[in-house]
CSV table of C-alpha atoms in Angstrom, one decimal:
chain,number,residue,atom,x,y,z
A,645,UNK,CA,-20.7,14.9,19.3
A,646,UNK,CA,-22.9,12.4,21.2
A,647,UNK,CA,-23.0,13.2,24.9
A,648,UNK,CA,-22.3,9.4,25.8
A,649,UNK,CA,-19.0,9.9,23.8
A,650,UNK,CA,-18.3,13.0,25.7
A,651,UNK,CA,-18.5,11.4,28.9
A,652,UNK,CA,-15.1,10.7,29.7
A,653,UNK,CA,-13.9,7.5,31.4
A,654,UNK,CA,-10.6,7.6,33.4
A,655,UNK,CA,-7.9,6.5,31.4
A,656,UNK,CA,-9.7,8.8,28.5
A,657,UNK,CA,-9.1,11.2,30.6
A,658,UNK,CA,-5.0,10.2,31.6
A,659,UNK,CA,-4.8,9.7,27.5
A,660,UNK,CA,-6.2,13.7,26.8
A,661,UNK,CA,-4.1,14.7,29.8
A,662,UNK,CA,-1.0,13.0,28.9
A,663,UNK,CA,-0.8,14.2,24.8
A,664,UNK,CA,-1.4,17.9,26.4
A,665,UNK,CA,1.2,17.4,29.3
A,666,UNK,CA,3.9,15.3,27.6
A,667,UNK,CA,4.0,16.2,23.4
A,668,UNK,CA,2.2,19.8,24.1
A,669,UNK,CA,-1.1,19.3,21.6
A,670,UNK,CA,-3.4,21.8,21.8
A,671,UNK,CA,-6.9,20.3,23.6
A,672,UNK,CA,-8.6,21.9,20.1
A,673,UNK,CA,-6.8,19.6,18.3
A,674,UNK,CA,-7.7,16.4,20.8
A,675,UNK,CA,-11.2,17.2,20.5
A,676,UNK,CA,-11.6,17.7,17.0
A,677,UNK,CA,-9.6,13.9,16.6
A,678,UNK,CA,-12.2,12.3,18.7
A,679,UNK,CA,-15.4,14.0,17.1
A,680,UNK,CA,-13.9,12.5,13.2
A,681,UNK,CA,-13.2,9.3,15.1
A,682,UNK,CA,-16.5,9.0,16.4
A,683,UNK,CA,-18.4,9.4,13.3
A,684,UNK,CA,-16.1,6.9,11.9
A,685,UNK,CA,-17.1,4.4,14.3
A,686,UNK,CA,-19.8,2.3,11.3
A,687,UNK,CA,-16.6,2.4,9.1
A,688,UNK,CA,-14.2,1.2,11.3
A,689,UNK,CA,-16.6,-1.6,12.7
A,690,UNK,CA,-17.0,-2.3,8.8
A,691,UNK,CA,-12.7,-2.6,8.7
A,692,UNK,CA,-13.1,-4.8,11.6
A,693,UNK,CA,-15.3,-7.0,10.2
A,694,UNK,CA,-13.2,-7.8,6.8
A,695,UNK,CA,-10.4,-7.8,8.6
A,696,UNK,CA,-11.5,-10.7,10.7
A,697,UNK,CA,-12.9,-12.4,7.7
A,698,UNK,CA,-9.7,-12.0,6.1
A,699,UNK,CA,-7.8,-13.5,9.2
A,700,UNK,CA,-10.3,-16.9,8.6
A,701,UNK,CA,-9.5,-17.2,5.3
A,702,UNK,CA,-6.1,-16.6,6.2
A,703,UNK,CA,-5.7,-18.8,8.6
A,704,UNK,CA,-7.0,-21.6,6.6
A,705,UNK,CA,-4.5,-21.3,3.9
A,706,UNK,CA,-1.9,-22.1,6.9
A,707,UNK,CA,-4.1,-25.2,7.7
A,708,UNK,CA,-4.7,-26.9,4.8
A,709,UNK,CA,-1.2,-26.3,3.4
A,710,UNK,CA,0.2,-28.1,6.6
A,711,UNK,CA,2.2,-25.8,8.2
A,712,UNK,CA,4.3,-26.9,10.9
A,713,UNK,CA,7.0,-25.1,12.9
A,714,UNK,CA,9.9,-27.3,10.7
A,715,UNK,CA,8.7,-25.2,8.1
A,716,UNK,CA,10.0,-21.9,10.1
A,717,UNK,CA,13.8,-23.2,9.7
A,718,UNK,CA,15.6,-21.6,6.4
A,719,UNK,CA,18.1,-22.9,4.2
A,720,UNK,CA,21.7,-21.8,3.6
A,721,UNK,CA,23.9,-21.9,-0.2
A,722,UNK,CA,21.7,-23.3,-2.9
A,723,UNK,CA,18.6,-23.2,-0.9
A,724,UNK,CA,17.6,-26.9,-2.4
A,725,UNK,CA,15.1,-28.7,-0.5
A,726,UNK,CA,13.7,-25.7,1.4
A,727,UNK,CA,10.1,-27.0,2.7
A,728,UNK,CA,9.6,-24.1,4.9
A,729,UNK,CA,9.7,-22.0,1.0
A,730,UNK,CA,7.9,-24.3,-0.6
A,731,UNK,CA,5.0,-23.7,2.0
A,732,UNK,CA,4.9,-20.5,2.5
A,733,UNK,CA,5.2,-20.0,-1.0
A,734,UNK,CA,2.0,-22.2,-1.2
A,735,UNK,CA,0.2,-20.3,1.4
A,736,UNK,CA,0.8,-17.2,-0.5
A,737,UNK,CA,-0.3,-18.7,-3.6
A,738,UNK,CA,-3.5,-19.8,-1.6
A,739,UNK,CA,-4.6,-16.8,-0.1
A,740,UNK,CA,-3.6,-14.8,-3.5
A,741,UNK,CA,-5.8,-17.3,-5.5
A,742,UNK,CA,-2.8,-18.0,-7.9
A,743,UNK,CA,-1.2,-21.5,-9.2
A,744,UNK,CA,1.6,-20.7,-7.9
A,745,UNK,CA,3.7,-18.0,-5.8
A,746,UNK,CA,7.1,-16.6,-5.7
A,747,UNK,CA,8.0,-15.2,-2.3
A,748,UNK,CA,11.9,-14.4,-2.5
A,749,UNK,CA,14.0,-12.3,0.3
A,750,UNK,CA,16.1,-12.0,-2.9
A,751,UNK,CA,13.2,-9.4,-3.8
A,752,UNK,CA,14.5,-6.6,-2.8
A,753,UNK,CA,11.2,-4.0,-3.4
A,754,UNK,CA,8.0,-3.7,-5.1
A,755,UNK,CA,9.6,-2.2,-7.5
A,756,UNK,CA,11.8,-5.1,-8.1
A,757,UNK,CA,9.2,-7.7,-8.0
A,758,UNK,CA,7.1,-5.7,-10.9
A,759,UNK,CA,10.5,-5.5,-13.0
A,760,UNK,CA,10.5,-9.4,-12.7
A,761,UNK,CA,7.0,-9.2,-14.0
A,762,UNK,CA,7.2,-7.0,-16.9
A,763,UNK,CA,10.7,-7.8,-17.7
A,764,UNK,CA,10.0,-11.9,-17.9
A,765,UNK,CA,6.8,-11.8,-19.5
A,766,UNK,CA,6.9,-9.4,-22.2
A,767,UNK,CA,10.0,-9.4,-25.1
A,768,UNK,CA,11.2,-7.2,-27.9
A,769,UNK,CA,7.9,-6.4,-30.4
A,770,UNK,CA,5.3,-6.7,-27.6
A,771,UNK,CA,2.9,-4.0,-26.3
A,772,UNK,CA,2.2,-3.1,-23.0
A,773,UNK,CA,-0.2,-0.8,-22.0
A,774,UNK,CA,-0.9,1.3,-18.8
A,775,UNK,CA,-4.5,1.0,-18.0
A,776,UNK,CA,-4.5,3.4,-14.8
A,777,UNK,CA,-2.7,6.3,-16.6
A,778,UNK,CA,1.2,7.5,-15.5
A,779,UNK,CA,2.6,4.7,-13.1
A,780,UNK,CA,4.5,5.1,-10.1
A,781,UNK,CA,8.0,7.3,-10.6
A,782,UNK,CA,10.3,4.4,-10.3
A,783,UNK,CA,8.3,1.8,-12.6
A,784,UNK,CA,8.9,5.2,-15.0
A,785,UNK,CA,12.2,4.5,-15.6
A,786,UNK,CA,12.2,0.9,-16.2
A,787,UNK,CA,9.1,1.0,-18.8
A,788,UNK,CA,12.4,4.0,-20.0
A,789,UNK,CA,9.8,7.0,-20.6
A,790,UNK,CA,13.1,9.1,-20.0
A,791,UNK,CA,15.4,7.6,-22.6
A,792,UNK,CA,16.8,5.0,-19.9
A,793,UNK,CA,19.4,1.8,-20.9
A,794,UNK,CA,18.1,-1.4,-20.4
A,795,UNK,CA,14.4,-0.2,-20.2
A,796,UNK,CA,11.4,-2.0,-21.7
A,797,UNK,CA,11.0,0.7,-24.7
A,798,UNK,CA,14.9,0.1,-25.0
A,799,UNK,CA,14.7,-3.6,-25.3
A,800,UNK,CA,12.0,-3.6,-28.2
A,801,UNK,CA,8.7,-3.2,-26.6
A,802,UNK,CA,6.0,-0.5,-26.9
A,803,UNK,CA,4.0,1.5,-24.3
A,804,UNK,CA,1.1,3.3,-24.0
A,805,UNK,CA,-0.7,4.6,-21.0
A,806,UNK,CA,-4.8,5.7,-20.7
A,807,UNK,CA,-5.1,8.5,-18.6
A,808,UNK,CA,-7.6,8.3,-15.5
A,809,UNK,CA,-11.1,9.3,-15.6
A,810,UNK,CA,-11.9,12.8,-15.3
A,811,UNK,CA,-11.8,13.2,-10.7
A,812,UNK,CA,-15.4,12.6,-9.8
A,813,UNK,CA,-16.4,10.1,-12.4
A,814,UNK,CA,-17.8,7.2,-11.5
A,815,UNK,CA,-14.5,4.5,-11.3
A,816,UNK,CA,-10.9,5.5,-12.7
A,817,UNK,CA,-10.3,3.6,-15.6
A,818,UNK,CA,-11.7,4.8,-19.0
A,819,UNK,CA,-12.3,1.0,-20.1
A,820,UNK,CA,-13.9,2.5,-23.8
A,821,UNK,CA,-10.5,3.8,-24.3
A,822,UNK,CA,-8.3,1.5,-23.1
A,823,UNK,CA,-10.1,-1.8,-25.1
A,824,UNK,CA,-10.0,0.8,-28.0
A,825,UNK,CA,-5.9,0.7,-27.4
A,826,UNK,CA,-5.9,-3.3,-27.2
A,827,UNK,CA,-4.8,-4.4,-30.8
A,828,UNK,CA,-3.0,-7.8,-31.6
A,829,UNK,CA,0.3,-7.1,-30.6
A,830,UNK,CA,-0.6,-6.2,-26.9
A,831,UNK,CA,0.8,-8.3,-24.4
A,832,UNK,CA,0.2,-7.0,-21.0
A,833,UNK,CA,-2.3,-4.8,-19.4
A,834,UNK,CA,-0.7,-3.4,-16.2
A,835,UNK,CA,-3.0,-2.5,-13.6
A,836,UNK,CA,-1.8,-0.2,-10.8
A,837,UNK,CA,-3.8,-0.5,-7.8
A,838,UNK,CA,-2.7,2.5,-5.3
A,839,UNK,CA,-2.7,6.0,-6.3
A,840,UNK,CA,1.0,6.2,-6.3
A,841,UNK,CA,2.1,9.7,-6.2
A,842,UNK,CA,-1.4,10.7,-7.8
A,843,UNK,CA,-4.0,12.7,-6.8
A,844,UNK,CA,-6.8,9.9,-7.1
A,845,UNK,CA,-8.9,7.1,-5.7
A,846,UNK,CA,-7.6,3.5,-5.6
A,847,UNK,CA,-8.7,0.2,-8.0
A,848,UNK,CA,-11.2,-1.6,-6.0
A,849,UNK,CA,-11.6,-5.1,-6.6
A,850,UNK,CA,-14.8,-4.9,-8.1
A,851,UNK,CA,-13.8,-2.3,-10.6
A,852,UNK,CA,-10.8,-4.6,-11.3
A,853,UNK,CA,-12.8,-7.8,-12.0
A,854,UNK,CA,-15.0,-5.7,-14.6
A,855,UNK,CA,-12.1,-4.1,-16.4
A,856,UNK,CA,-9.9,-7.7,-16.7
A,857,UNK,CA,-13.2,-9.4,-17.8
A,858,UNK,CA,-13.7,-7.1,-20.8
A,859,UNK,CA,-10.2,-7.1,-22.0
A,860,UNK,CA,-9.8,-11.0,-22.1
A,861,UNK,CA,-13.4,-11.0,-23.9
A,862,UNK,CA,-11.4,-8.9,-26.2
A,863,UNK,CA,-8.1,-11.0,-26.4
A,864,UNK,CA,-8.5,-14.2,-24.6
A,865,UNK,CA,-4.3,-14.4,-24.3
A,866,UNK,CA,-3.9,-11.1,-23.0
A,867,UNK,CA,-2.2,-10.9,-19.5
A,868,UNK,CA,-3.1,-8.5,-16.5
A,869,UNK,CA,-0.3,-7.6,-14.3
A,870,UNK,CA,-1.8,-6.1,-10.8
A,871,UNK,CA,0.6,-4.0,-9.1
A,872,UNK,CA,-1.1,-4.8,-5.4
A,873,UNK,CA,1.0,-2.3,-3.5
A,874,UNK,CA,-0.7,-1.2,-0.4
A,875,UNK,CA,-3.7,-3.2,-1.3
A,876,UNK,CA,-3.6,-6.3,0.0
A,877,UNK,CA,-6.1,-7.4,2.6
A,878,UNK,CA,-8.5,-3.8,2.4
A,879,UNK,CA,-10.7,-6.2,0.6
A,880,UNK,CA,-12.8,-10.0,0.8
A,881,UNK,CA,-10.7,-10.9,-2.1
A,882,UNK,CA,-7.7,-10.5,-4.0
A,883,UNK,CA,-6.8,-9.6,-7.9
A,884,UNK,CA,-6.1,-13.5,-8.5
A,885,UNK,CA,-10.1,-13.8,-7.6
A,886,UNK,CA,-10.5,-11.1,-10.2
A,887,UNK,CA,-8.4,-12.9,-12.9
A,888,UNK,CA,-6.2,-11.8,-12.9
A,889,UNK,CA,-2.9,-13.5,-14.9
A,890,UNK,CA,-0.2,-11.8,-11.7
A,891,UNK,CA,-0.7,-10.0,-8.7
A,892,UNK,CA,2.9,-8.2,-7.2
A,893,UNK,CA,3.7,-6.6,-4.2
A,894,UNK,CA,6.4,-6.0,-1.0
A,895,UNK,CA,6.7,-7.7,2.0
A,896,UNK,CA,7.4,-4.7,3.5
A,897,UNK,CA,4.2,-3.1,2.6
A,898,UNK,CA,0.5,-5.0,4.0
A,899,UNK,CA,1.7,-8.8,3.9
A,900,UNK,CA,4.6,-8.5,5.7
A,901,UNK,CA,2.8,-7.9,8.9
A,902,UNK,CA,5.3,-5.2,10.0
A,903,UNK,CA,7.8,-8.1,11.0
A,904,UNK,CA,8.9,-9.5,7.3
A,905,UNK,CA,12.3,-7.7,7.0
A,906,UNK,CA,12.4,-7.4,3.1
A,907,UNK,CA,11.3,-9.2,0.1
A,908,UNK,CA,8.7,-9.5,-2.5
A,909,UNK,CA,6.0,-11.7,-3.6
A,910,UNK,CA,4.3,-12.6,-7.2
A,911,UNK,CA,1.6,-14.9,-7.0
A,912,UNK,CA,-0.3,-16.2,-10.9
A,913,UNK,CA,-0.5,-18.6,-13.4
A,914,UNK,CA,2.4,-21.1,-13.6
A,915,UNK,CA,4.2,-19.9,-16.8
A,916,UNK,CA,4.2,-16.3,-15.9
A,917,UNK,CA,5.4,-17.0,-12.6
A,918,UNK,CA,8.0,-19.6,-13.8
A,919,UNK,CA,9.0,-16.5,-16.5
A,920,UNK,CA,9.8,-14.0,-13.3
A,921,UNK,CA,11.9,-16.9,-11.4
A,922,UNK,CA,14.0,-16.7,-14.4
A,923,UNK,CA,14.4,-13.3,-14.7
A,924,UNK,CA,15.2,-13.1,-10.6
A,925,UNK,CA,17.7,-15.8,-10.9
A,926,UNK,CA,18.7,-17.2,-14.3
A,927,UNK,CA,17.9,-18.6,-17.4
A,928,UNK,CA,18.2,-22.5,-16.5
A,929,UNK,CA,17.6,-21.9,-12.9
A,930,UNK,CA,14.6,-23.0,-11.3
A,931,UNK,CA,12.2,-22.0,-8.3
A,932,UNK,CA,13.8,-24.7,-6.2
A,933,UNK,CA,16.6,-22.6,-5.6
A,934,UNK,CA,17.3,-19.4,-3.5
A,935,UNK,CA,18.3,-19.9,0.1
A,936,UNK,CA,15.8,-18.5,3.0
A,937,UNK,CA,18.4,-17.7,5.7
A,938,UNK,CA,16.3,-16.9,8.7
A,939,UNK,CA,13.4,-15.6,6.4
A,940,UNK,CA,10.6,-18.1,6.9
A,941,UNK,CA,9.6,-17.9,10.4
A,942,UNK,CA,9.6,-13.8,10.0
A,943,UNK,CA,7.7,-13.9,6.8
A,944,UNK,CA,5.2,-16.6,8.2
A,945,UNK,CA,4.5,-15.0,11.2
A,946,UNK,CA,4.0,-11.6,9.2
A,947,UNK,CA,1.9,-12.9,7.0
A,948,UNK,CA,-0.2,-14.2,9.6
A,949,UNK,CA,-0.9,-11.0,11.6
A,950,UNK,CA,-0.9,-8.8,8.4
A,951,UNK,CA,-5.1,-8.5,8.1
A,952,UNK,CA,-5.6,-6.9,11.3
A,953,UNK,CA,-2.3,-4.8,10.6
A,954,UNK,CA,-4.0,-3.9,7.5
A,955,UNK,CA,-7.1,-3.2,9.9
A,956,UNK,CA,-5.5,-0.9,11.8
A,957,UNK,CA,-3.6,1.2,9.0
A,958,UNK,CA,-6.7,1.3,7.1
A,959,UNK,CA,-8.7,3.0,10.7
A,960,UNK,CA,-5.7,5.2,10.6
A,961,UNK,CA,-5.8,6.1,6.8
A,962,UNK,CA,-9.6,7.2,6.9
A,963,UNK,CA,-9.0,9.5,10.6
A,964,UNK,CA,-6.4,11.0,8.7
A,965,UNK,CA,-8.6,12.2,5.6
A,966,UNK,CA,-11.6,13.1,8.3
A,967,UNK,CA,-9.1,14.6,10.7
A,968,UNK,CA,-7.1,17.2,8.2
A,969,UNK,CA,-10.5,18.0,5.7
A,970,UNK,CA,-11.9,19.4,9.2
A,971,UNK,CA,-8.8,21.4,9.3
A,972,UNK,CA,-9.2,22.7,6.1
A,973,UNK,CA,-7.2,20.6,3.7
A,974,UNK,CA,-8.3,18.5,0.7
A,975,UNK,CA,-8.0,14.6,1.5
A,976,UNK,CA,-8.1,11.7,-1.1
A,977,UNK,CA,-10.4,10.1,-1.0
A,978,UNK,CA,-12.8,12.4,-0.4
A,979,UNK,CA,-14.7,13.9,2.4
A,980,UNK,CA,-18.4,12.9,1.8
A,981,UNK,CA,-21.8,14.3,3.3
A,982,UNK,CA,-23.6,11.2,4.9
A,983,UNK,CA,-27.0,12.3,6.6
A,984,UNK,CA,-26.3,14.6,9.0
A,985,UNK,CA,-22.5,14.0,9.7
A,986,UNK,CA,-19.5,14.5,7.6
A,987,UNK,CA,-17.5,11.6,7.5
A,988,UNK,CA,-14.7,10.5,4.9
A,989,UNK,CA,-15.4,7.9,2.8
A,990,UNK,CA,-15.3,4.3,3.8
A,991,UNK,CA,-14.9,2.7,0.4
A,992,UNK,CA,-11.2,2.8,-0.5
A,993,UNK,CA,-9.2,-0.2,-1.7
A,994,UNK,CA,-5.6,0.8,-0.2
A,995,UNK,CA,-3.9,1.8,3.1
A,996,UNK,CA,-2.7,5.3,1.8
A,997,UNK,CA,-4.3,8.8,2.8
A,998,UNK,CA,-3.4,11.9,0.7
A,999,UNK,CA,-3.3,15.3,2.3
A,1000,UNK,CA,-2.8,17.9,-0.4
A,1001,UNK,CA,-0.6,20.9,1.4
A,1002,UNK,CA,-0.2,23.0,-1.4
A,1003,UNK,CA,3.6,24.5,-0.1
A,1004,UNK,CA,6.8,22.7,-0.2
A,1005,UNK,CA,7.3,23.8,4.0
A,1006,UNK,CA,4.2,22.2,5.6
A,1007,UNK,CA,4.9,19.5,3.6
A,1008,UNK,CA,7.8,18.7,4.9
A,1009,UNK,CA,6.5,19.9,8.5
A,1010,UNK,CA,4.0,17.2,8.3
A,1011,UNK,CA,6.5,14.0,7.8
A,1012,UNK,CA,8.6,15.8,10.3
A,1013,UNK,CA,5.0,15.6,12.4
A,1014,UNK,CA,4.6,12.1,11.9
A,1015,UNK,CA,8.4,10.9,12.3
A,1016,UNK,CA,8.1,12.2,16.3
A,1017,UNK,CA,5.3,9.1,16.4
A,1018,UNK,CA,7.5,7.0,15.6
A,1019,UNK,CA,9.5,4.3,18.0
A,1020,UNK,CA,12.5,4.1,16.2
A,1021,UNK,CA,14.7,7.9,15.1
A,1022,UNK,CA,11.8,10.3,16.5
A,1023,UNK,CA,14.3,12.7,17.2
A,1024,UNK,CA,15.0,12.8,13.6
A,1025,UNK,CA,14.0,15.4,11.9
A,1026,UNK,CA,13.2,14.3,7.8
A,1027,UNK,CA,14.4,16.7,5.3
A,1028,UNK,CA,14.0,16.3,1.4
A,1029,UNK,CA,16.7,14.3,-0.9
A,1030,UNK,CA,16.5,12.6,-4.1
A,1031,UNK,CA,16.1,8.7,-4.6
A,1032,UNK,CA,17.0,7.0,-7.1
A,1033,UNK,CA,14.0,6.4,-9.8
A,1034,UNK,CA,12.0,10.0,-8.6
A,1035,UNK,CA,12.9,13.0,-10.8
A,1036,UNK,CA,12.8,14.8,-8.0
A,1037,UNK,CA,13.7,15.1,-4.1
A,1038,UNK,CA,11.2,13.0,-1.7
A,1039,UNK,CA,11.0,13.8,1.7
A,1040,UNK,CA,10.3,10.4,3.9
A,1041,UNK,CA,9.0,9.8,7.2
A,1042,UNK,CA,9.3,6.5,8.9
A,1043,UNK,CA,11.0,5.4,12.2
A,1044,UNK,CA,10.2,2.0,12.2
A,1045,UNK,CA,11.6,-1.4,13.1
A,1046,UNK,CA,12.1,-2.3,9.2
A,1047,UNK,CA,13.9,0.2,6.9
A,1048,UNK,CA,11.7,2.3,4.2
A,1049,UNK,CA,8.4,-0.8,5.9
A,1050,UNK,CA,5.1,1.0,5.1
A,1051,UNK,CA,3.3,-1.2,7.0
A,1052,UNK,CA,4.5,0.5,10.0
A,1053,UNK,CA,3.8,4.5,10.1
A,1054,UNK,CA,5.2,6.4,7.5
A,1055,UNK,CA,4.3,9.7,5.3
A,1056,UNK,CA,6.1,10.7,2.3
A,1057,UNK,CA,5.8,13.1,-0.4
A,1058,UNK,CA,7.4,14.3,-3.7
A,1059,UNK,CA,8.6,17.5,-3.6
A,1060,UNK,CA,6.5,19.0,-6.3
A,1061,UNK,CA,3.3,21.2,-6.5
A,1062,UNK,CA,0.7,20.6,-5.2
A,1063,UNK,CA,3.1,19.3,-2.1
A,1064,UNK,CA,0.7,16.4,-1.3
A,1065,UNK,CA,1.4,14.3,1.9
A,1066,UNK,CA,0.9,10.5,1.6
A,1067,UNK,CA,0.1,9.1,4.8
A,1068,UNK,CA,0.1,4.9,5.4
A,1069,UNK,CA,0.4,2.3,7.7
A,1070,UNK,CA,0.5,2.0,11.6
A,1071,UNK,CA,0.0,-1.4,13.3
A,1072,UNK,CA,-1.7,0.7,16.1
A,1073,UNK,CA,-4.3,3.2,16.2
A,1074,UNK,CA,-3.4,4.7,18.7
A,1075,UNK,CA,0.4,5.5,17.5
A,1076,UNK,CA,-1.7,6.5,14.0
A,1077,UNK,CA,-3.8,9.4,16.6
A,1078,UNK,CA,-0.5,10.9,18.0
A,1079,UNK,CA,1.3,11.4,14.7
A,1080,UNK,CA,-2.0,12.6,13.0
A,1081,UNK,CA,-2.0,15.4,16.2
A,1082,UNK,CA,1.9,15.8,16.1
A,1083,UNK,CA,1.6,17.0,12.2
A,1084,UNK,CA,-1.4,19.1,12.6
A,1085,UNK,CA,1.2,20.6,15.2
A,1086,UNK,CA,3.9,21.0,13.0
A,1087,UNK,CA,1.4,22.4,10.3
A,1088,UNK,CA,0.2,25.0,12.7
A,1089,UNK,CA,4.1,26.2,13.4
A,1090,UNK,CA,4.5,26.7,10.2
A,1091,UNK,CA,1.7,29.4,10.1
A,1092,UNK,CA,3.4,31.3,12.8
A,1093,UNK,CA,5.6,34.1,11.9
């Protein structure tokens, strides 16, 4: 470690003494934190630097669309005449680079606001394919790849998924292979972002533009559907930028800022958009409709700290995967060699670390780690259960001011080898270094006999 960085100023020193003193971490441990954080300290300045750009661009979106603080009121019954909707729903739209935005507390997940996607753009005799191979567990069960009513396959449409690159390749989608799969009855291409529950790198945008640019040389009317779950704001742009034809996501994930208390957004072209207001409300019904209650002012204000939220949960993301590969674990993304320092790597496109544990008992060791960081429940201790849509028990940590928000800290895992720990959010770093110390804690209890 640098000897300037070793040089230890006052409250540095109150901050070492105090997670020794008061939550018992082993000085080891505090140590080897600070040496992964220092030789973090290019990338972080590099998350800094998009972040900020991202709060610009952000920023004007609220300028130009005229928001004022009328627009923070809600509405009540019918919702008609709801200006404080219709801008935000703009801003989105802005910011998303879409025609138009749907941005409903009537969205009640990210799972929700993808079945509005799939389910009102694609009908009976339509193809959809899955261009980054097996989707997340509960979008499983309404494409119905386990004989589920009321599914996709149930209604008349056909699926087929492209597995991933081989790990190490250069990008993750097999673009040969999936424009091979394009025929004339495909649809939609859906796009997923995040690894999910999946033991591999994120979509950047870049990779994104190239693969929607072949396919619609291949088809022009194809549509890409971008499941941008834990993605929004790691990057300069979004998937709208990219082309493509919807980009879907939680409130309660990276836009909501950590204050949004529910809802989704789906920001794209005006007739797929208009096709998901219909399928969230009713045939006939328009996007005039659906009262705000007190949502506005909380998704506004959300919205408008959410790129230095993402900031910080992206810091905290990459000192996970540097903090627990120098204790021995695999990470994803990777750990990379860069001159003379191991560092982890920098160029990741979402807000989610992955620990691999390889037992079912650290695993759960390591969300009960992270819950004692929390503000809200610490004293809870998170054991597995099942959910619906997972076909098998999850165990969940998260003690934040928003139920199941992953913009605050959180970790969660499927119970199922290889037992992998997915580590996201934190709107402060330095909640994001205590729970990283409190689960390498937990981990080491579970060695002793």
């Amino acid at each position: 470690m640098n000897k300037d960085r070793m040089n230890q100023t006052e409250p540095d020193r109150l901050r070492r003494q105090f997670l020794q003193e008061v939550y018992r971490i082993p000085p080891a441990y505090i140590a080897l934190l600070d040496e992964a954080e220092y030789e973090l300290r290019e990338a972080f300045a590099s998350v800094d630097e998009r972040a900020d750009y991202n709060q610009l661009r952000l920023l004007h979106c609220f300028q130009r669309n005229g928001v004022t603080d009328f627009h923070l009121n809600g509405s009540t019954g019918y919702g008609y005449g709801d200006t404080g909707r219709e801008a935000l729903e703009a801003v989105f739209a802005a910011y998303f680079c879409g025609e138009q935005a749907l941005v409903r507390n009537q969205i009640v997940s990210g799972t929700h606001a993808l079945a509005l996607g799939l389910y009102g753009n694609l009908k009976s005799g339509d193809a959809l394919i899955s261009a980054a191979g097996q989707p997340y567990d509960t979008l499983q069960s309404i494409i119905g790849l386990h004989g589920e009513a009321d599914s996709l396959l149930a209604s008349g449409v056909t699926y087929r998924e492209i597995p991933l690159k081989e790990e190490g390749a250069e990008g993750i989608i097999d673009l040969p292979r999936l424009l091979d799969a394009v025929n004339e009855k495909t649809k939609l291409i859906l796009l997923q972002r995040s690894k999910g529950y999946q033991w591999r790198p994120s979509l950047s945008l870049q990779e994104l533009e190239n693969v929607i640019s072949a396919l619609k040389a291949k088809k022009g009317d194809l549509l890409c559907l971008v499941d941008n779950c834990y993605c929004e704001m790691t990057e300069t742009r979004e998937p709208g930028d990219a082309g493509a034809d919807l980009t879907i996501g939680s409130l309660i994930k990276n836009p909501g800022g950590t204050l949004a208390p529910c809802g989704g957004y789906i920001v794209g072209t005006r007739s797929c958009v208009e096709a998901c207001v219909r399928r969230l409300y009713a045939p006939g019904l328009r996007s005039d409709m659906g009262a705000t209650l007190e949502f506005n002012r909380l998704a506004f204000q959300g919205l408008s700290q959410a790129p230095q939220t993402v900031g910080q949960s992206m810091k905290g993301a990459m000192l996970a995967g540097a903090f627990f590969h120098r204790l021995g674990y695999a990470v994803m993304p990777p750990a990379v060699q860069t001159g003379s320092d191991e560092t982890i790597l920098g160029n990741r496109a979402d807000i989610v670390q992955a620990v691999r544990l390889e037992e079912e008992a650290k695993l759960i060791r390591f969300c009960q780690g992270i819950q004692q960081a929390c503000p809200v429940n610490a004293a809870f201790l998170p054991e597995p259960d099942r959910l619906p849509g997972y076909d098998c028990p999850i165990v969940m940590a998260g003690g934040g001011f928003i139920q199941g928000s992953s913009s605050e800290l959180s970790a969660d895992g499927p119970l199922r080898p290889p037992y992998i720990a997915y580590l996201q959010g934190g709107f402060s770093l330095a909640q994001i270094r205590l729970g990283l110390l409190l689960a390498a804690k937990a981990l080491q209890d579970t060695l002793r006999p």
